[in-house]
Coordinates of C-alpha atoms in Angstrom, one line a residue:
M1 CA -5.5 178.4 177.5
Q2 CA -3.3 181.6 177.5
P3 CA -0.4 181.9 174.9
A4 CA 2.2 182.1 177.6
D5 CA 0.8 179.0 179.3
T6 CA 0.8 177.2 176.0
A7 CA 4.4 178.1 175.3
A8 CA 5.4 176.9 178.8
R9 CA 3.7 173.6 178.4
L10 CA 5.2 173.0 174.9
T11 CA 8.7 173.8 176.0
G12 CA 8.3 171.7 179.1
L13 CA 7.2 168.8 176.9
V14 CA 10.2 169.2 174.7
R15 CA 12.6 169.3 177.6
A16 CA 11.0 166.2 179.1
L17 CA 11.4 164.3 175.7
R18 CA 15.0 165.5 175.4
G19 CA 15.6 164.1 178.9
H20 CA 14.5 160.7 177.6
G21 CA 17.0 160.9 174.8
L22 CA 14.8 162.1 172.0
R23 CA 16.6 164.4 169.6
I24 CA 14.4 167.4 169.2
G25 CA 15.9 170.7 167.9
P26 CA 14.7 174.2 167.6
A27 CA 13.2 173.5 164.2
E28 CA 11.0 170.7 165.5
T29 CA 9.9 172.9 168.4
V30 CA 8.9 175.7 166.0
D31 CA 7.0 173.2 163.9
A32 CA 5.2 171.9 167.0
A33 CA 4.2 175.5 167.9
A34 CA 2.9 175.9 164.3
V35 CA 0.9 172.7 164.7
L36 CA -0.8 174.1 167.9
D37 CA -1.5 177.3 166.2
V38 CA -3.3 175.5 163.3
L39 CA -5.1 172.7 165.1
G40 CA -6.0 174.6 168.3
F41 CA -7.2 172.7 171.4
A42 CA -10.7 171.7 170.4
D43 CA -9.7 168.1 169.5
R44 CA -7.1 166.8 172.0
E45 CA -6.4 163.6 170.1
Q46 CA -5.8 165.5 166.9
M47 CA -3.5 167.8 168.7
R48 CA -1.6 164.8 170.1
A49 CA -1.2 163.3 166.6
G50 CA 0.0 166.7 165.2
L51 CA 2.6 167.2 167.9
A52 CA 3.8 163.6 167.5
A53 CA 4.2 164.1 163.8
A54 CA 6.2 167.3 164.4
L55 CA 8.5 166.1 167.2
L56 CA 9.1 162.3 166.7
R57 CA 11.3 160.5 164.3
S58 CA 10.4 156.8 164.9
D59 CA 7.5 154.7 166.2
G60 CA 9.5 153.5 169.1
Q61 CA 9.4 157.0 170.7
R62 CA 5.6 157.1 170.7
A63 CA 5.1 155.5 174.1
V64 CA 7.3 158.1 175.8
F65 CA 5.7 160.9 173.9
D66 CA 2.1 159.8 174.9
A67 CA 2.9 159.5 178.6
S68 CA 4.7 162.9 178.6
F69 CA 1.9 164.6 176.5
D70 CA -0.7 163.5 179.1
L71 CA 1.3 165.3 181.8
F72 CA 1.7 168.6 180.0
F73 CA -1.6 168.6 178.2
P74 CA -3.9 166.7 180.5
L75 CA -7.5 165.9 179.8
G76 CA -8.5 167.7 183.0
V77 CA -7.2 169.3 186.1
G78 CA -7.9 168.1 189.7
T79 CA -10.8 165.8 190.4
P80 CA -12.9 164.9 187.3
E81 CA -16.1 166.8 187.0
A82 CA -18.2 163.7 187.3
L83 CA -16.7 162.9 190.7
R84 CA -17.1 166.5 192.0
T85 CA -20.8 166.6 191.1
D86 CA -21.8 163.0 191.8
P87 CA -19.1 161.3 193.9
P88 CA -19.3 157.5 194.4
P89 CA -20.8 156.3 197.7
L90 CA -18.2 155.7 200.3
P91 CA -18.4 152.8 202.8
D92 CA -19.2 153.4 206.4
D93 CA -15.8 152.2 207.4
P94 CA -13.1 154.4 205.8
E95 CA -10.4 151.9 206.5
P96 CA -9.5 149.3 203.9
P97 CA -11.5 146.2 204.7
R98 CA -9.6 143.3 206.1
F99 CA -9.6 139.8 204.5
G100 CA -13.1 138.3 204.5
R101 CA -14.9 141.6 205.2
P102 CA -17.3 142.9 202.5
D103 CA -16.3 146.0 200.6
P104 CA -19.4 147.5 198.9
L105 CA -17.6 150.3 197.0
R106 CA -15.1 147.8 195.6
D107 CA -17.8 145.4 194.6
Q108 CA -19.8 148.1 192.9
L109 CA -16.8 149.4 190.9
R110 CA -15.9 145.8 189.9
E111 CA -19.4 145.2 188.6
R112 CA -19.4 148.4 186.6
L113 CA -15.9 147.7 185.3
A114 CA -16.9 144.2 184.2
A115 CA -19.8 145.6 182.2
A116 CA -17.7 148.4 180.6
L117 CA -15.0 145.9 179.6
A118 CA -17.5 143.5 178.2
A119 CA -19.1 146.2 176.1
D120 CA -15.7 147.7 175.3
D121 CA -17.0 151.1 176.4
R122 CA -13.9 153.3 176.4
A123 CA -15.7 156.4 177.8
A124 CA -17.1 154.4 180.8
Q125 CA -13.6 152.9 181.4
A126 CA -12.1 156.4 181.5
R127 CA -14.6 157.5 184.0
L128 CA -14.1 154.4 186.1
A129 CA -10.3 155.0 186.1
G130 CA -10.8 158.3 187.7
E131 CA -13.2 156.9 190.3
V132 CA -10.9 154.0 191.1
V133 CA -8.0 156.4 191.7
E134 CA -10.2 158.8 193.7
A135 CA -11.5 155.9 195.9
F136 CA -8.4 153.7 196.4
G137 CA -5.4 155.6 195.1
R138 CA -4.8 158.3 197.7
Y139 CA -2.1 157.8 200.2
G140 CA -0.7 160.0 203.0
T141 CA -2.5 162.2 205.5
G142 CA -1.5 165.6 204.2
S143 CA 0.0 166.6 207.5
T144 CA 3.6 166.3 206.2
P145 CA 4.4 168.3 203.0
G146 CA 5.3 166.0 200.1
S147 CA 4.2 162.8 201.9
D148 CA 0.8 162.5 200.2
G149 CA 0.0 161.6 196.6
W150 CA -1.7 159.0 194.4
S151 CA -0.7 155.5 193.7
A152 CA -1.9 153.4 190.7
H153 CA -0.4 150.3 192.2
Q154 CA -2.4 150.8 195.4
A155 CA -5.6 151.4 193.5
L156 CA -5.2 148.5 191.1
G157 CA -4.3 146.2 194.0
R158 CA -7.6 147.0 195.7
L159 CA -9.6 146.6 192.5
S160 CA -7.9 143.5 191.1
P161 CA -9.2 143.8 187.5
E162 CA -7.4 140.7 186.4
T163 CA -9.7 138.5 188.4
L164 CA -12.7 139.7 186.3
L165 CA -11.6 137.6 183.3
A166 CA -13.9 134.7 183.9
R167 CA -16.9 137.0 184.6
I168 CA -16.4 139.0 181.4
L169 CA -15.9 135.9 179.4
A170 CA -19.2 134.4 180.7
A171 CA -21.0 137.7 179.8
L172 CA -19.6 137.7 176.3
R173 CA -20.7 134.0 175.8
E174 CA -24.2 134.9 176.8
N175 CA -24.3 137.9 174.4
P176 CA -22.2 136.9 171.4
G177 CA -21.2 139.7 169.0
P178 CA -21.3 139.6 165.2
A179 CA -18.1 137.6 165.1
D180 CA -18.1 134.1 166.5
L181 CA -14.7 134.0 168.3
S182 CA -13.2 131.1 170.2
D183 CA -12.8 131.3 174.0
R184 CA -9.0 131.6 173.5
V185 CA -9.3 134.6 171.2
L186 CA -12.0 136.2 173.5
A187 CA -9.7 135.7 176.6
D188 CA -6.8 137.4 174.8
E189 CA -9.1 140.3 173.8
I190 CA -10.3 140.6 177.4
R191 CA -6.7 140.6 178.7
R192 CA -5.9 143.4 176.2
R193 CA -8.9 145.5 177.5
I194 CA -7.8 144.9 181.1
R195 CA -4.2 146.0 180.2
D196 CA -5.6 149.2 178.6
F197 CA -7.7 149.9 181.7
R198 CA -4.6 149.5 183.9
A199 CA -2.8 152.0 181.7
Q200 CA -5.7 154.4 182.1
V201 CA -5.5 154.1 185.9
T202 CA -1.7 154.6 185.8
G203 CA -2.1 157.7 183.6
E204 CA -4.8 159.2 185.9
A205 CA -2.7 158.6 189.0
R206 CA 0.4 160.1 187.2
R207 CA -1.6 163.1 186.2
R208 CA -2.7 163.8 189.7
V209 CA 0.8 163.4 191.1
A210 CA 2.1 165.8 188.4
E211 CA -0.2 168.4 189.8
L212 CA 1.3 168.0 193.2
R213 CA 5.0 167.5 192.3
G214 CA 5.3 169.2 188.9
A215 CA 4.9 167.8 185.4
E216 CA 8.7 167.9 184.5
R217 CA 9.7 166.1 187.7
I218 CA 7.2 163.3 187.1
A219 CA 8.0 163.1 183.4
E220 CA 11.7 162.5 184.4
R221 CA 11.0 159.9 187.1
A222 CA 7.7 158.2 186.2
V223 CA 7.7 157.9 182.4
A224 CA 9.2 154.6 181.1
P225 CA 12.2 155.2 178.8
T226 CA 12.4 154.2 175.2
A227 CA 13.4 150.6 174.4
D228 CA 17.0 151.6 173.5
R229 CA 17.4 153.2 177.0
I230 CA 16.2 150.3 179.1
D231 CA 18.8 149.2 181.6
F232 CA 19.9 145.6 180.7
L233 CA 20.2 144.6 184.3
Y234 CA 16.8 145.7 185.4
A235 CA 14.7 145.0 182.3
G236 CA 11.7 142.7 182.9
R237 CA 10.4 140.0 180.5
E238 CA 8.2 142.4 178.6
Q239 CA 10.9 145.1 178.3
L240 CA 13.4 142.5 177.0
A241 CA 10.8 141.4 174.4
E242 CA 10.4 145.0 173.3
L243 CA 14.2 145.4 173.3
R244 CA 14.6 142.4 170.9
C245 CA 12.3 144.2 168.4
T246 CA 15.0 146.8 168.1
V247 CA 17.8 144.4 167.1
H248 CA 17.3 144.5 163.3
P249 CA 16.8 148.3 163.0
L250 CA 19.9 148.9 165.2
A251 CA 21.8 146.3 163.2
R252 CA 21.0 148.1 159.9
K253 CA 22.0 151.4 161.3
L254 CA 25.3 150.0 162.7
A255 CA 26.0 148.2 159.4
T256 CA 25.6 151.4 157.5
R257 CA 28.0 153.2 159.8
L258 CA 30.7 150.5 159.6
A259 CA 30.4 150.4 155.8
A260 CA 30.9 154.2 155.7
R261 CA 33.9 153.9 157.9
R262 CA 35.3 151.2 155.7
R263 CA 34.8 153.3 152.6
R264 CA 36.6 156.2 154.2
A265 CA 39.4 154.0 155.4
A266 CA 39.9 152.6 151.9
R267 CA 41.0 156.0 150.7
G268 CA 44.0 155.9 152.9
Q269 CA 46.3 158.8 153.6
I270 CA 47.4 161.6 151.2
D271 CA 50.3 160.6 149.0
L272 CA 52.3 163.8 149.1
R273 CA 54.6 163.0 146.2
R274 CA 51.8 162.2 143.8
T275 CA 49.8 165.2 145.0
L276 CA 52.7 167.6 144.3
R277 CA 53.2 166.0 140.8
R278 CA 49.5 166.6 140.0
S279 CA 49.7 170.2 141.2
L280 CA 52.2 171.0 138.5
G281 CA 49.3 171.2 136.0
T282 CA 47.5 173.7 138.2
G283 CA 50.2 176.2 138.9
G284 CA 51.4 174.4 142.1
V285 CA 47.9 174.5 143.7
P286 CA 47.0 170.9 144.9
L287 CA 43.4 170.9 143.6
R288 CA 43.3 167.1 143.2
P289 CA 44.9 165.3 146.1
A290 CA 46.2 161.8 145.6
Y291 CA 45.8 159.1 148.2
R292 CA 47.6 155.9 149.1
L293 CA 44.8 153.5 148.4
R294 CA 44.4 150.5 150.7
R295 CA 42.0 147.6 150.9
P296 CA 41.0 147.1 154.5
A297 CA 39.9 143.5 155.1
R298 CA 36.8 142.9 157.2
P299 CA 37.7 142.1 160.7
E300 CA 37.1 138.9 162.6
L301 CA 35.0 139.0 165.7
V302 CA 35.0 136.8 168.8
L303 CA 32.4 137.2 171.5
L304 CA 32.8 135.8 175.1
C305 CA 29.5 136.1 176.8
D306 CA 28.5 135.5 180.4
V307 CA 25.0 134.0 180.2
S308 CA 24.4 133.6 183.9
G309 CA 21.8 135.5 186.1
S310 CA 20.8 139.0 185.3
V311 CA 23.5 139.6 182.7
S312 CA 22.0 137.0 180.5
G313 CA 19.6 139.6 179.0
F314 CA 22.6 141.8 178.0
A315 CA 24.4 138.9 176.5
D316 CA 21.3 137.7 174.7
F317 CA 20.6 141.0 173.1
T318 CA 24.3 141.5 172.0
M319 CA 24.5 138.0 170.5
L320 CA 21.3 138.6 168.5
L321 CA 22.7 142.0 167.3
V322 CA 26.0 140.5 166.2
R323 CA 24.1 137.7 164.4
A324 CA 22.2 140.4 162.5
M325 CA 25.4 142.2 161.6
S326 CA 27.4 139.0 160.7
E327 CA 27.9 140.2 157.1
Q328 CA 30.0 143.1 158.3
F329 CA 32.7 140.6 159.5
S330 CA 34.8 138.0 157.7
K331 CA 34.3 135.6 160.6
V332 CA 32.2 135.6 163.7
R333 CA 32.6 133.0 166.6
V334 CA 30.6 133.2 169.8
F335 CA 31.4 131.5 173.1
A336 CA 29.2 131.4 176.2
F337 CA 30.2 130.7 179.7
V338 CA 29.1 130.5 183.3
N339 CA 32.1 128.7 184.8
R340 CA 32.9 126.7 181.7
T341 CA 33.3 127.9 178.1
A342 CA 31.5 126.4 175.1
E343 CA 31.2 127.6 171.5
I344 CA 27.6 128.4 170.5
T345 CA 28.2 129.8 167.0
D346 CA 26.2 127.0 165.3
L347 CA 23.4 127.4 167.9
L348 CA 23.2 131.1 167.2
R349 CA 23.1 130.6 163.4
E350 CA 20.1 128.3 163.5
D351 CA 17.1 129.8 161.8
S352 CA 14.8 128.1 164.2
A353 CA 16.5 129.7 167.2
D354 CA 13.8 131.5 169.3
P355 CA 15.2 134.9 170.4
A356 CA 13.0 134.9 173.5
R357 CA 14.4 131.5 174.6
L358 CA 18.0 131.9 173.5
A359 CA 19.6 132.1 176.9
T360 CA 17.5 129.1 178.1
R361 CA 18.6 127.0 175.1
I362 CA 22.2 127.9 175.7
L363 CA 22.1 126.8 179.3
A364 CA 20.3 123.6 178.3
E365 CA 22.3 122.6 175.2
A366 CA 25.8 124.0 175.7
K367 CA 28.2 122.9 178.4
V368 CA 28.6 126.2 180.1
M369 CA 28.4 125.0 183.7
G370 CA 30.5 122.5 185.7
Y371 CA 29.8 121.2 189.1
H372 CA 28.2 124.4 190.3
G373 CA 26.0 127.1 188.7
N374 CA 27.8 130.2 189.9
S375 CA 29.9 132.6 187.7
D376 CA 33.6 131.9 187.6
Y377 CA 35.3 134.2 185.1
G378 CA 38.8 132.9 186.0
S379 CA 37.9 129.3 185.2
A380 CA 36.0 130.3 182.0
L381 CA 38.8 132.5 180.7
G382 CA 41.3 129.8 181.5
E383 CA 39.3 127.2 179.6
F384 CA 39.0 129.5 176.6
A385 CA 42.8 130.3 176.6
D386 CA 43.6 126.6 176.9
H387 CA 41.2 125.1 174.3
H388 CA 39.9 127.9 172.0
L389 CA 42.8 130.3 171.6
D390 CA 43.1 129.3 167.9
A391 CA 39.9 131.4 167.4
V392 CA 41.9 134.6 168.1
G393 CA 44.4 136.0 165.6
P394 CA 46.0 139.3 164.6
R395 CA 42.8 140.4 162.8
T396 CA 40.5 139.4 165.6
C397 CA 38.6 141.8 167.8
V398 CA 37.4 140.2 171.1
L399 CA 34.4 141.4 172.9
V400 CA 33.9 140.2 176.5
L401 CA 30.4 140.6 177.8
G402 CA 29.8 140.4 181.6
D403 CA 29.7 142.2 184.9
A404 CA 33.0 140.6 186.1
R405 CA 31.2 139.3 189.3
N406 CA 33.6 136.4 190.1
N407 CA 32.2 135.2 193.4
H408 CA 35.5 135.9 195.2
R409 CA 37.3 133.3 193.0
D410 CA 40.7 133.6 191.3
P411 CA 40.2 136.1 188.4
N412 CA 43.0 134.3 186.4
L413 CA 44.5 137.5 184.9
D414 CA 47.1 135.5 183.1
A415 CA 44.4 133.9 180.9
L416 CA 43.1 137.3 179.8
R417 CA 46.6 138.5 179.2
R418 CA 47.2 135.5 176.8
I419 CA 44.0 136.4 174.9
A420 CA 44.9 140.0 174.7
G421 CA 48.4 139.1 173.5
R422 CA 47.0 137.3 170.4
A423 CA 44.1 139.6 169.5
R424 CA 44.1 142.8 167.5
R425 CA 42.0 144.5 170.2
V426 CA 40.1 143.3 173.3
F427 CA 37.2 145.3 174.7
W428 CA 35.2 144.4 177.8
L429 CA 31.6 145.6 177.9
N430 CA 30.2 145.8 181.4
P431 CA 26.5 146.3 182.0
E432 CA 27.2 147.7 185.5
Q433 CA 27.9 151.3 186.2
P434 CA 31.5 152.1 187.0
A435 CA 30.7 153.1 190.6
L436 CA 29.9 149.4 191.3
W437 CA 33.1 148.0 189.8
P438 CA 35.1 148.2 193.1
T439 CA 32.3 146.7 195.2
G440 CA 31.5 143.2 196.4
D441 CA 32.9 140.3 194.5
S442 CA 33.6 142.3 191.3
A443 CA 37.0 141.8 189.6
A444 CA 36.2 144.5 187.1
L445 CA 39.1 146.8 188.1
A446 CA 41.6 144.0 187.9
Y447 CA 40.5 143.1 184.4
A448 CA 40.3 146.8 183.4
D449 CA 44.1 147.1 184.0
L450 CA 44.6 144.6 181.2
V451 CA 42.0 145.5 178.6
E452 CA 39.7 148.4 177.8
M453 CA 36.5 148.1 179.9
H454 CA 33.5 150.2 179.0
P455 CA 30.1 150.6 180.8
C456 CA 27.3 149.4 178.6
R457 CA 23.9 149.6 180.3
N458 CA 21.5 149.9 177.4
A459 CA 21.1 149.3 173.7
R460 CA 21.9 152.9 172.7
R461 CA 25.2 152.8 174.5
L462 CA 25.9 149.3 173.0
G463 CA 25.3 150.7 169.5
E464 CA 27.6 153.7 170.2
L465 CA 30.4 151.4 171.4
I466 CA 30.2 149.0 168.5
A467 CA 30.2 151.8 166.0
R468 CA 33.2 153.5 167.7
L469 CA 35.3 150.6 168.9
L470 CA 35.1 147.9 166.3
P471 CA 38.0 148.0 163.7
V472 CA 37.4 148.3 160.0

C-alpha cells in the first residue's frame, strides 16, 4: 500500500469516526499514524487493535470502530480470490426459485454452513459469507447508474441460517466435544455462532457497497451509531438493552459534573469590600480575592413521564438515570402517566425492579390509564395539578418527558401554568425533532410557550441537558 493511500485511508477513518461522535484530535491521529508505521500491514488484526488503542477512549466505541475499520482497511477488494478461481456452481434457472421449487445452490451452501458452524470453523464461515453475498446478495441490473449494489438482508433472507439450529444441534449431539454441555447451553452457543455469521455477511455486503459508493458515504449511513447516539424513538429491543448498560457510567459522569458545579457555586461572588481590605497588605494589589460564601442546597427533582407507545423507551432510560443519580438531589419524586397520573417513586426504588421490564411493570401496577389507552397530556397534567401539586415547591425542578402528542384533545395549558408557577424551573424534554412539533396531533408548540422545551433524541443529548439545565 502506497504512503499516500495509507494516509488517505487513515484520515478517512478518522473523519468517519468523528462523524459518529467520537472525539479524536490531531494528537490521536498522529499516534495512529505512528502505530501503522510500527506495526505495518502484515497482521491485519494486530493493526486493528493498535489503531483502536490509539483512537478510542471507551469500550462502547469499539463496535463503530470495527465496522468503519473494515470499510477503510478491508480484508480484500472486489470478489474474493476463491470465488474468482473456483466460483460456486450456479443453478440452471438464474431466477430465485419460487416456493416449493428446489434450489440446489442454496441447499449446498446451507449444508456447508451447518458443517462450518458445528465445527466453529471461522475461516470456512468467512469464505461462505463471501459466497453467500456473491450468490444471493446482488441486486439491480447495472443499466442505471447507482441502482445496483449488494444486500445482506436479501442474501440472508435466501439462506435463512436461523433455521439450521436443529440440524447443528443434532450434529453436535452425535459428535460431543470435550465439554459435556446441556442442550440449552449448546443452543445458545449455536445462536451466537449464527449471529456472528450474519455479522460477517453484513460486513461483506457493506464492503462491496463501499467500493461502489465510497467508504466515507457508507460509513456515515450504514454503520450503527454508538449506544449514546441511538435515537430513543427508533431504538429496537436490543438497542434499548445496550442503552441501559450506559446508565451507570453516564450517571457517574453527570454526578461528577453536578458536584463540580456545586463546589464552584459555593464560593459565591467576590466580596469587593473584603477584597479591598485584604489588598492593603499588598500595596493595593488584590492578590487574594475574598468571596461571599454561600451554601447551595441540593435541589428537589420531580419527573413527569409519558410511558405510552414509542416514548416509553425514552422515559424508561431517563427514570433509570435519575434513580442512579438520586444522591445528587435532596428529594426525587417520579410520576408516570398515559392519560392518568400516578406516583411510581417507590416502584422505581425497588432493588428487584428489572430495568428491561420497567415500563411493563409501570403499566401493570400503576394507575396510569383510565377508560382508554391513548395519551392525553391535558388530563394527566390536570390530575397532577389537582392531586400532586404539593410535590412541587420553590426548590423543585420539574422535568416533563414526552412527545406532547395529545391525540387532538384539550392540552389543558392552565394546569401546566399552575405547575410552572410553583416550581423553581420547569423543563420539557421532547424526544421528537423540532421540525415535527407543529405537525399532526402535537401540542408541543403550545406547551413551549409556557415552559422551556428542548429536543432530546439520544442519551448523549440527555446527559448534556441534565448537566446544563438542572440547578445546583
